Amino acid sequence: ERDRLGNEVTMASANAQAVIMYGRSQMGKSSTVASLMGKNQTEGRRPSIGRGDGRSCSKAAESYDTAVGLCLDLPGLDDAELQLDARAVARMGAVELAARGVSGV
């Protein structure tokens, strides 16, 4: 089954809840999502991991199916390159979650 954007609806996204990774740049949001996906998962996309230079790897809100359910990975709040404020980051997240059919966080 696929959602309205063509993404495959998995058990995690079908539960319609998500864990949100929200915070400053380079604080480990994407690394945590990658860890929750497990080392043995080689198929599908994975979040980019930072290099510790202060720049966000996540340029947009993206959701991933993990061991704990659907996780939303957001760009860092204080990234100098992206210059996104908290409202812009929250808006990006809301759009991604709505596209995945999430009704609770």
PDB file of C-alpha atoms in Angstrom:
ATOM      1  CA  GLU A   1       0.000   0.000   0.000  1.00  0.00           C
ATOM      2  CA  ARG A   2       1.195   3.555  -0.740  1.00  0.00           C
ATOM      3  CA  ASP A   3       0.297   6.948   0.738  1.00  0.00           C
ATOM      4  CA  ARG A   4      -0.763   9.969  -1.324  1.00  0.00           C
ATOM      5  CA  LEU A   5       2.890  10.878  -2.062  1.00  0.00           C
ATOM      6  CA  GLY A   6       3.730   7.398  -3.306  1.00  0.00           C
ATOM      7  CA  ASN A   7       5.640   6.337  -0.159  1.00  0.00           C
ATOM      8  CA  GLU A   8       5.208   2.752   0.924  1.00  0.00           C
ATOM      9  CA  VAL A   9       2.987   2.532   4.003  1.00  0.00           C
ATOM     10  CA  THR A  10       4.721   0.277   6.491  1.00  0.00           C
ATOM     11  CA  MET A  11       3.659  -1.020   9.860  1.00  0.00           C
ATOM     12  CA  ALA A  12       5.453   1.904  11.560  1.00  0.00           C
ATOM     13  CA  SER A  13       3.737   4.578   9.489  1.00  0.00           C
ATOM     14  CA  ALA A  14       0.384   2.792   9.594  1.00  0.00           C
ATOM     15  CA  ASN A  15       0.366   3.227  13.390  1.00  0.00           C
ATOM     16  CA  ALA A  16       0.011   6.991  12.734  1.00  0.00           C
ATOM     17  CA  GLN A  17       2.374   8.140  15.482  1.00  0.00           C
ATOM     18  CA  ALA A  18       5.935   9.428  15.297  1.00  0.00           C
ATOM     19  CA  VAL A  19       8.992  10.245  17.352  1.00  0.00           C
ATOM     20  CA  ILE A  20      10.368  13.692  16.473  1.00  0.00           C
ATOM     21  CA  MET A  21      14.094  14.468  16.445  1.00  0.00           C
ATOM     22  CA  TYR A  22      14.207  18.219  17.133  1.00  0.00           C
ATOM     23  CA  GLY A  23      17.111  20.352  18.300  1.00  0.00           C
ATOM     24  CA  ARG A  24      20.295  22.212  17.457  1.00  0.00           C
ATOM     25  CA  SER A  25      22.635  21.304  14.608  1.00  0.00           C
ATOM     26  CA  GLN A  26      25.166  18.547  15.229  1.00  0.00           C
ATOM     27  CA  MET A  27      23.424  17.238  18.362  1.00  0.00           C
ATOM     28  CA  GLY A  28      22.983  13.689  17.043  1.00  0.00           C
ATOM     29  CA  LYS A  29      19.420  13.703  15.722  1.00  0.00           C
ATOM     30  CA  SER A  30      20.241  11.914  12.459  1.00  0.00           C
ATOM     31  CA  SER A  31      22.761   9.643  14.184  1.00  0.00           C
ATOM     32  CA  THR A  32      20.076   8.554  16.639  1.00  0.00           C
ATOM     33  CA  VAL A  33      17.640   7.800  13.812  1.00  0.00           C
ATOM     34  CA  ALA A  34      20.337   5.786  11.996  1.00  0.00           C
ATOM     35  CA  SER A  35      21.051   3.829  15.194  1.00  0.00           C
ATOM     36  CA  LEU A  36      17.349   3.090  15.642  1.00  0.00           C
ATOM     37  CA  MET A  37      17.246   1.769  12.079  1.00  0.00           C
ATOM     38  CA  GLY A  38      19.808  -0.878  13.027  1.00  0.00           C
ATOM     39  CA  LYS A  39      23.151  -1.824  11.544  1.00  0.00           C
ATOM     40  CA  ASN A  40      21.738  -4.715   9.553  1.00  0.00           C
ATOM     41  CA  GLN A  41      19.316  -2.596   7.531  1.00  0.00           C
ATOM     42  CA  THR A  42      20.975  -2.045   4.180  1.00  0.00           C
ATOM     43  CA  GLU A  43      17.925  -1.508   1.980  1.00  0.00           C
ATOM     44  CA  GLY A  44      16.285   1.851   1.554  1.00  0.00           C
ATOM     45  CA  ARG A  45      17.468   5.307   2.429  1.00  0.00           C
ATOM     46  CA  ARG A  46      19.233   6.306   5.630  1.00  0.00           C
ATOM     47  CA  PRO A  47      19.788   9.740   7.185  1.00  0.00           C
ATOM     48  CA  SER A  48      23.037  11.578   6.463  1.00  0.00           C
ATOM     49  CA  ILE A  49      25.389  11.762   9.437  1.00  0.00           C
ATOM     50  CA  GLY A  50      27.199  14.983  10.394  1.00  0.00           C
ATOM     51  CA  ARG A  51      30.938  15.561  10.355  1.00  0.00           C
ATOM     52  CA  GLY A  52      31.039  17.717  13.467  1.00  0.00           C
ATOM     53  CA  ASP A  53      31.657  20.953  11.561  1.00  0.00           C
ATOM     54  CA  GLY A  54      28.428  22.649  12.725  1.00  0.00           C
ATOM     55  CA  ARG A  55      26.547  22.336   9.431  1.00  0.00           C
ATOM     56  CA  SER A  56      23.280  20.410   9.205  1.00  0.00           C
ATOM     57  CA  CYS A  57      23.218  17.280   7.123  1.00  0.00           C
ATOM     58  CA  SER A  58      19.431  17.277   7.159  1.00  0.00           C
ATOM     59  CA  LYS A  59      18.224  19.991   4.797  1.00  0.00           C
ATOM     60  CA  ALA A  60      14.551  19.047   5.023  1.00  0.00           C
ATOM     61  CA  ALA A  61      12.216  17.072   7.269  1.00  0.00           C
ATOM     62  CA  GLU A  62      12.437  13.366   6.487  1.00  0.00           C
ATOM     63  CA  SER A  63      10.734  10.395   8.117  1.00  0.00           C
ATOM     64  CA  TYR A  64      12.228   6.936   8.571  1.00  0.00           C
ATOM     65  CA  ASP A  65      10.866   3.601   9.752  1.00  0.00           C
ATOM     66  CA  THR A  66      12.891   2.456  12.772  1.00  0.00           C
ATOM     67  CA  ALA A  67      12.835  -0.132  15.543  1.00  0.00           C
ATOM     68  CA  VAL A  68      10.695   2.214  17.678  1.00  0.00           C
ATOM     69  CA  GLY A  69       8.336   3.239  14.874  1.00  0.00           C
ATOM     70  CA  LEU A  70       8.286   6.213  12.566  1.00  0.00           C
ATOM     71  CA  CYS A  71      10.961   8.843  13.358  1.00  0.00           C
ATOM     72  CA  LEU A  72      10.966  12.362  11.958  1.00  0.00           C
ATOM     73  CA  ASP A  73      14.460  13.803  11.439  1.00  0.00           C
ATOM     74  CA  LEU A  74      14.520  17.595  11.234  1.00  0.00           C
ATOM     75  CA  PRO A  75      17.209  20.116  10.234  1.00  0.00           C
ATOM     76  CA  GLY A  76      19.113  21.800  13.064  1.00  0.00           C
ATOM     77  CA  LEU A  77      17.601  24.921  14.568  1.00  0.00           C
ATOM     78  CA  ASP A  78      20.764  27.036  14.565  1.00  0.00           C
ATOM     79  CA  ASP A  79      22.370  26.073  11.258  1.00  0.00           C
ATOM     80  CA  ALA A  80      24.041  29.197   9.836  1.00  0.00           C
ATOM     81  CA  GLU A  81      23.737  27.969   6.238  1.00  0.00           C
ATOM     82  CA  LEU A  82      20.025  27.081   6.309  1.00  0.00           C
ATOM     83  CA  GLN A  83      18.969  29.939   8.617  1.00  0.00           C
ATOM     84  CA  LEU A  84      15.726  28.279   9.687  1.00  0.00           C
ATOM     85  CA  ASP A  85      13.874  29.448  12.761  1.00  0.00           C
ATOM     86  CA  ALA A  86      11.896  27.128  15.027  1.00  0.00           C
ATOM     87  CA  ARG A  87       8.624  27.863  13.214  1.00  0.00           C
ATOM     88  CA  ALA A  88      10.073  26.991   9.809  1.00  0.00           C
ATOM     89  CA  VAL A  89      11.495  23.718  11.134  1.00  0.00           C
ATOM     90  CA  ALA A  90       8.181  22.862  12.822  1.00  0.00           C
ATOM     91  CA  ARG A  91       6.281  23.655   9.620  1.00  0.00           C
ATOM     92  CA  MET A  92       8.576  21.346   7.622  1.00  0.00           C
ATOM     93  CA  GLY A  93       7.931  18.606  10.143  1.00  0.00           C
ATOM     94  CA  ALA A  94       4.173  19.071  10.109  1.00  0.00           C
ATOM     95  CA  VAL A  95       4.063  18.784   6.318  1.00  0.00           C
ATOM     96  CA  GLU A  96       6.139  15.582   6.346  1.00  0.00           C
ATOM     97  CA  LEU A  97       4.057  14.001   9.112  1.00  0.00           C
ATOM     98  CA  ALA A  98       0.786  14.880   7.386  1.00  0.00           C
ATOM     99  CA  ALA A  99       2.077  13.305   4.178  1.00  0.00           C
ATOM    100  CA  ARG A 100       2.775  10.090   6.117  1.00  0.00           C
ATOM    101  CA  GLY A 101      -0.682  10.117   7.729  1.00  0.00           C
ATOM    102  CA  VAL A 102       0.583  10.745  11.264  1.00  0.00           C
ATOM    103  CA  SER A 103      -1.988  11.977  13.735  1.00  0.00           C
ATOM    104  CA  GLY A 104       0.021  11.865  16.985  1.00  0.00           C
ATOM    105  CA  VAL A 105       3.549  12.481  18.192  1.00  0.00           C
TER     106      VAL A 105
END
